[in-house]
Amino acid sequence: AQSVTQLDSQVPVFEEAPVELRCNYSSSVSVYLFWYVQYPNQGLQLLLKYLSGSTLVESINGFEAEFNKSQTSFHLRKPSVHISDTAEYFCAVRNPQGAQKLVFGQGTRLTINP
Amino acid sequence: GAVVSQHPSWVICKSGTSVKIECRSLDFQATTMFWYRQFPKQSLMLMATSNEGSKATYEQGVEKDKFLINHASLTLSTLTVTSAHPEDSSFYICSAISGTGAYEQYFGPGTRLTVT
């Protein structure tokens, strides 16, 4: 079984500041890793994913995440945030084999202050 | 592409009544659909997994007689909350994947259920 821990429930930052949202996972097998973003009153949107290959993955809107197997982490970073990045961010894992269900972390609410 | 819709987007019902929520994949065939429940300011909890033409697989602790799931076609799954009570009030989200090897789930916008 897999589990995901997002260490910060809320992260307030100023606009144009850098941000890191932390995600650690636990699994006895290899995993696929995902970051989803949820804007207010909307469903989840895939932000980026790690399946295999390069441990650094990037999204089209400037976010990046690095898979660190030894630390079982998949932290999300952005060097300069915008007001529009205000949202809830969920880290999720999935076993590449078997059932395709996702296990989500508790979520981190990112609030950007002007 | 890969759009999932849910209907209704919000619903208010009285305690004791049943309510049906639809989840549709608009531009792809969804071999598997998932139903999640999200409480305010909390994460998504998987309720059940449904495959077209077969019975849904419910997660531990989810009452299958209360949350009826039907995946009658490759583009439609429904969740019926039977004899709803105020504690069933929540945000219900579905997702869908296409193919057994697919890694990405496409999420619907969610349905907010309020039971009075």
Tab-separated table of C-alpha atoms in Angstrom:
chain	number	residue	atom	x	y	z
A	1	ALA	CA	0.000	0.000	0.000
A	2	GLN	CA	1.073	3.537	-0.650
A	3	SER	CA	0.675	6.685	1.406
A	4	VAL	CA	1.415	10.340	0.788
A	5	THR	CA	2.255	13.076	3.252
A	6	GLN	CA	2.145	16.746	2.418
A	7	LEU	CA	3.904	18.391	5.281
A	8	ASP	CA	2.365	21.835	4.954
A	9	SER	CA	-1.393	22.361	4.989
A	10	GLN	CA	-1.028	26.047	4.137
A	11	VAL	CA	1.739	28.030	2.505
A	12	PRO	CA	1.419	31.815	2.256
A	13	VAL	CA	3.941	33.611	0.066
A	14	PHE	CA	4.305	37.003	-1.532
A	15	GLU	CA	3.910	37.476	-5.241
A	16	GLU	CA	7.116	36.878	-7.223
A	17	ALA	CA	8.683	34.977	-4.329
A	18	PRO	CA	9.853	31.364	-4.735
A	19	VAL	CA	7.846	28.531	-3.229
A	20	GLU	CA	8.309	24.872	-2.399
A	21	LEU	CA	5.455	22.527	-1.567
A	22	ARG	CA	6.677	19.378	0.084
A	23	CYS	CA	5.520	15.856	-0.637
A	24	ASN	CA	6.819	12.594	0.777
A	25	TYR	CA	5.514	9.180	-0.021
A	26	SER	CA	5.736	5.665	1.294
A	27	SER	CA	5.634	2.592	-0.886
A	28	SER	CA	7.144	-0.866	-1.013
A	29	VAL	CA	7.174	-0.789	-4.812
A	30	SER	CA	8.069	1.738	-7.439
A	31	VAL	CA	5.476	4.411	-8.024
A	32	TYR	CA	4.169	6.943	-10.436
A	33	LEU	CA	4.003	10.422	-8.900
A	34	PHE	CA	1.680	13.289	-9.689
A	35	TRP	CA	0.912	16.845	-8.682
A	36	TYR	CA	-2.634	18.059	-9.212
A	37	VAL	CA	-3.945	21.602	-8.796
A	38	GLN	CA	-7.468	22.491	-7.742
A	39	TYR	CA	-8.701	26.030	-8.230
A	40	PRO	CA	-11.645	27.193	-6.117
A	41	ASN	CA	-14.849	25.311	-6.889
A	42	GLN	CA	-13.251	23.344	-9.679
A	43	GLY	CA	-12.081	19.792	-10.251
A	44	LEU	CA	-8.479	18.673	-10.263
A	45	GLN	CA	-6.100	19.367	-13.099
A	46	LEU	CA	-2.889	17.482	-13.676
A	47	LEU	CA	0.074	19.801	-13.156
A	48	LEU	CA	2.945	17.401	-13.769
A	49	LYS	CA	3.888	13.778	-13.437
A	50	TYR	CA	6.848	11.479	-12.975
A	51	LEU	CA	6.631	8.053	-14.553
A	52	SER	CA	10.258	7.212	-15.307
A	53	GLY	CA	13.391	8.720	-16.786
A	54	SER	CA	14.573	12.186	-15.827
A	55	THR	CA	13.899	12.876	-12.170
A	56	LEU	CA	13.180	16.552	-12.839
A	57	VAL	CA	9.827	17.208	-14.461
A	58	GLU	CA	8.371	20.528	-15.483
A	59	SER	CA	4.957	21.990	-16.184
A	60	ILE	CA	4.047	24.545	-18.818
A	61	ASN	CA	3.371	27.258	-16.239
A	62	GLY	CA	6.759	27.285	-14.541
A	63	PHE	CA	6.351	24.637	-11.842
A	64	GLU	CA	8.833	21.814	-11.499
A	65	ALA	CA	9.169	18.793	-9.266
A	66	GLU	CA	12.054	16.483	-8.585
A	67	PHE	CA	11.737	12.821	-7.786
A	68	ASN	CA	14.177	11.824	-5.061
A	69	LYS	CA	14.069	8.080	-4.548
A	70	SER	CA	16.424	7.986	-1.582
A	71	GLN	CA	14.358	10.567	0.289
A	72	THR	CA	11.052	9.299	-1.117
A	73	SER	CA	10.110	12.849	-1.977
A	74	PHE	CA	8.531	14.693	-4.883
A	75	HIS	CA	8.622	18.353	-3.870
A	76	LEU	CA	6.999	20.977	-6.076
A	77	ARG	CA	8.789	24.254	-6.717
A	78	LYS	CA	8.321	27.492	-8.583
A	79	PRO	CA	10.959	30.236	-8.651
A	80	SER	CA	8.468	33.120	-8.871
A	81	VAL	CA	4.770	32.792	-8.096
A	82	HIS	CA	1.821	34.800	-9.372
A	83	ILE	CA	-1.517	35.661	-7.841
A	84	SER	CA	-3.104	33.205	-10.264
A	85	ASP	CA	-1.189	30.342	-8.634
A	86	THR	CA	-3.432	30.588	-5.600
A	87	ALA	CA	-5.000	27.136	-5.347
A	88	GLU	CA	-4.950	23.813	-3.535
A	89	TYR	CA	-2.172	21.491	-4.593
A	90	PHE	CA	-2.365	17.725	-4.178
A	91	CYS	CA	0.452	15.228	-4.442
A	92	ALA	CA	-0.576	11.712	-5.457
A	93	VAL	CA	1.007	8.335	-6.067
A	94	ARG	CA	-0.003	5.278	-7.988
A	95	ASN	CA	1.295	1.770	-8.295
A	96	PRO	CA	2.275	1.279	-11.949
A	97	GLN	CA	0.937	-2.270	-11.752
A	98	GLY	CA	-2.495	-3.512	-10.783
A	99	ALA	CA	-5.341	-1.173	-9.864
A	100	GLN	CA	-4.967	2.298	-11.314
A	101	LYS	CA	-6.273	4.196	-8.323
A	102	LEU	CA	-4.513	7.243	-6.957
A	103	VAL	CA	-3.622	7.862	-3.342
A	104	PHE	CA	-3.678	11.548	-2.499
A	105	GLY	CA	-1.913	13.595	0.100
A	106	GLN	CA	-3.805	15.950	2.358
A	107	GLY	CA	-3.303	18.916	0.098
A	108	THR	CA	-1.469	22.219	0.496
A	109	ARG	CA	-3.280	25.496	0.150
A	110	LEU	CA	-1.005	27.982	-1.578
A	111	THR	CA	-1.983	31.589	-0.994
A	112	ILE	CA	-0.220	34.341	-2.887
A	113	ASN	CA	-0.246	37.756	-1.298
A	114	PRO	CA	0.378	40.921	-3.322
B	1	GLY	CA	-9.458	16.501	-25.504
B	2	ALA	CA	-9.985	14.251	-22.489
B	3	VAL	CA	-12.880	16.146	-20.969
B	4	VAL	CA	-14.972	14.760	-18.148
B	5	SER	CA	-18.247	16.382	-17.188
B	6	GLN	CA	-20.444	15.980	-14.154
B	7	HIS	CA	-24.089	16.750	-13.721
B	8	PRO	CA	-25.410	18.418	-11.742
B	9	SER	CA	-22.698	20.774	-10.550
B	10	TRP	CA	-24.580	21.289	-7.322
B	11	VAL	CA	-27.678	19.812	-5.771
B	12	ILE	CA	-29.674	20.356	-2.615
B	13	CYS	CA	-31.927	17.586	-1.414
B	14	LYS	CA	-33.948	16.782	1.644
B	15	SER	CA	-32.906	14.157	4.140
B	16	GLY	CA	-34.207	10.734	3.211
B	17	THR	CA	-34.344	11.310	-0.528
B	18	SER	CA	-32.012	9.911	-3.158
B	19	VAL	CA	-29.912	11.861	-5.601
B	20	LYS	CA	-28.118	10.754	-8.752
B	21	ILE	CA	-24.891	12.254	-10.039
B	22	GLU	CA	-23.721	11.642	-13.589
B	23	CYS	CA	-20.146	11.476	-14.815
B	24	ARG	CA	-19.482	11.517	-18.544
B	25	SER	CA	-16.364	11.257	-20.638
B	26	LEU	CA	-17.071	13.573	-23.552
B	27	ASP	CA	-14.388	12.736	-26.073
B	28	PHE	CA	-12.950	9.384	-25.090
B	29	GLN	CA	-14.067	5.983	-23.938
B	30	ALA	CA	-13.564	5.516	-20.242
B	31	THR	CA	-12.760	1.919	-19.425
B	32	THR	CA	-12.505	2.805	-15.761
B	33	MET	CA	-14.076	5.547	-13.707
B	34	PHE	CA	-13.373	6.519	-10.130
B	35	TRP	CA	-15.577	8.253	-7.593
B	36	TYR	CA	-14.049	10.407	-4.886
B	37	ARG	CA	-15.431	12.301	-1.969
B	38	GLN	CA	-13.878	15.505	-0.717
B	39	PHE	CA	-14.767	17.144	2.577
B	40	PRO	CA	-14.109	20.868	3.011
B	41	LYS	CA	-10.416	21.650	3.101
B	42	GLN	CA	-9.505	17.976	2.993
B	43	SER	CA	-8.087	15.595	0.454
B	44	LEU	CA	-9.894	13.336	-1.946
B	45	MET	CA	-10.898	9.971	-0.617
B	46	LEU	CA	-11.503	7.236	-3.147
B	47	MET	CA	-14.942	5.724	-2.725
B	48	ALA	CA	-15.061	3.192	-5.517
B	49	THR	CA	-13.685	2.097	-8.853
B	50	SER	CA	-16.023	1.137	-11.646
B	51	ASN	CA	-15.341	-0.666	-14.874
B	52	GLU	CA	-17.797	-0.626	-17.735
B	53	GLY	CA	-20.185	-3.530	-17.566
B	54	SER	CA	-19.102	-4.877	-14.199
B	55	LYS	CA	-19.813	-4.227	-10.554
B	56	ALA	CA	-18.003	-1.423	-8.838
B	57	THR	CA	-15.228	-2.122	-6.367
B	58	TYR	CA	-15.774	-0.176	-3.171
B	59	GLU	CA	-13.086	0.996	-0.791
B	60	GLN	CA	-13.137	-0.213	2.766
B	61	GLY	CA	-15.694	1.626	4.851
B	62	VAL	CA	-17.838	2.784	1.933
B	63	GLU	CA	-21.393	1.468	2.081
B	64	LYS	CA	-22.192	0.038	-1.320
B	65	ASP	CA	-25.908	-0.093	-0.606
B	66	LYS	CA	-25.884	3.603	0.136
B	67	PHE	CA	-23.646	4.737	-2.706
B	68	LEU	CA	-24.858	2.917	-5.786
B	69	ILE	CA	-22.539	3.084	-8.765
B	70	ASN	CA	-23.484	2.109	-12.279
B	71	HIS	CA	-21.083	2.167	-15.211
B	72	ALA	CA	-23.488	1.226	-17.970
B	73	SER	CA	-21.479	2.479	-20.936
B	74	LEU	CA	-17.957	3.529	-21.852
B	75	THR	CA	-18.902	7.183	-21.483
B	76	LEU	CA	-21.235	7.258	-18.488
B	77	SER	CA	-21.045	6.352	-14.826
B	78	THR	CA	-23.600	7.327	-12.213
B	79	LEU	CA	-23.414	7.620	-8.451
B	80	THR	CA	-26.687	7.464	-6.570
B	81	VAL	CA	-26.712	8.516	-2.942
B	82	THR	CA	-29.662	6.693	-1.439
B	83	SER	CA	-31.583	7.899	1.593
B	84	ALA	CA	-29.284	10.854	1.920
B	85	HIS	CA	-28.524	12.368	5.306
B	86	PRO	CA	-26.809	15.638	6.229
B	87	GLU	CA	-23.539	13.815	6.864
B	88	ASP	CA	-23.520	12.822	3.186
B	89	SER	CA	-23.121	16.483	2.260
B	90	SER	CA	-19.836	16.731	0.435
B	91	PHE	CA	-18.084	17.423	-2.847
B	92	TYR	CA	-18.207	14.370	-5.090
B	93	ILE	CA	-15.661	14.132	-7.879
B	94	CYS	CA	-15.348	11.547	-10.611
B	95	SER	CA	-12.385	10.753	-12.795
B	96	ALA	CA	-11.877	8.561	-15.809
B	97	ILE	CA	-9.100	6.770	-17.601
B	98	SER	CA	-8.925	5.208	-21.003
B	99	GLY	CA	-7.265	1.847	-21.334
B	100	THR	CA	-5.657	-0.482	-18.849
B	101	GLY	CA	-2.231	0.986	-19.425
B	102	ALA	CA	-3.242	4.601	-19.017
B	103	TYR	CA	-1.568	6.563	-16.252
B	104	GLU	CA	-3.485	9.806	-16.299
B	105	GLN	CA	-6.865	10.274	-14.685
B	106	TYR	CA	-9.069	13.031	-16.065
B	107	PHE	CA	-11.189	14.657	-13.413
B	108	GLY	CA	-14.658	16.069	-13.611
B	109	PRO	CA	-15.437	19.473	-12.101
B	110	GLY	CA	-17.227	17.920	-9.127
B	111	THR	CA	-20.735	17.971	-7.712
B	112	ARG	CA	-21.523	19.694	-4.458
B	113	LEU	CA	-24.240	17.847	-2.565
B	114	THR	CA	-26.033	19.519	0.320
B	115	VAL	CA	-28.538	17.478	2.292
B	116	THR	CA	-30.905	19.488	4.455
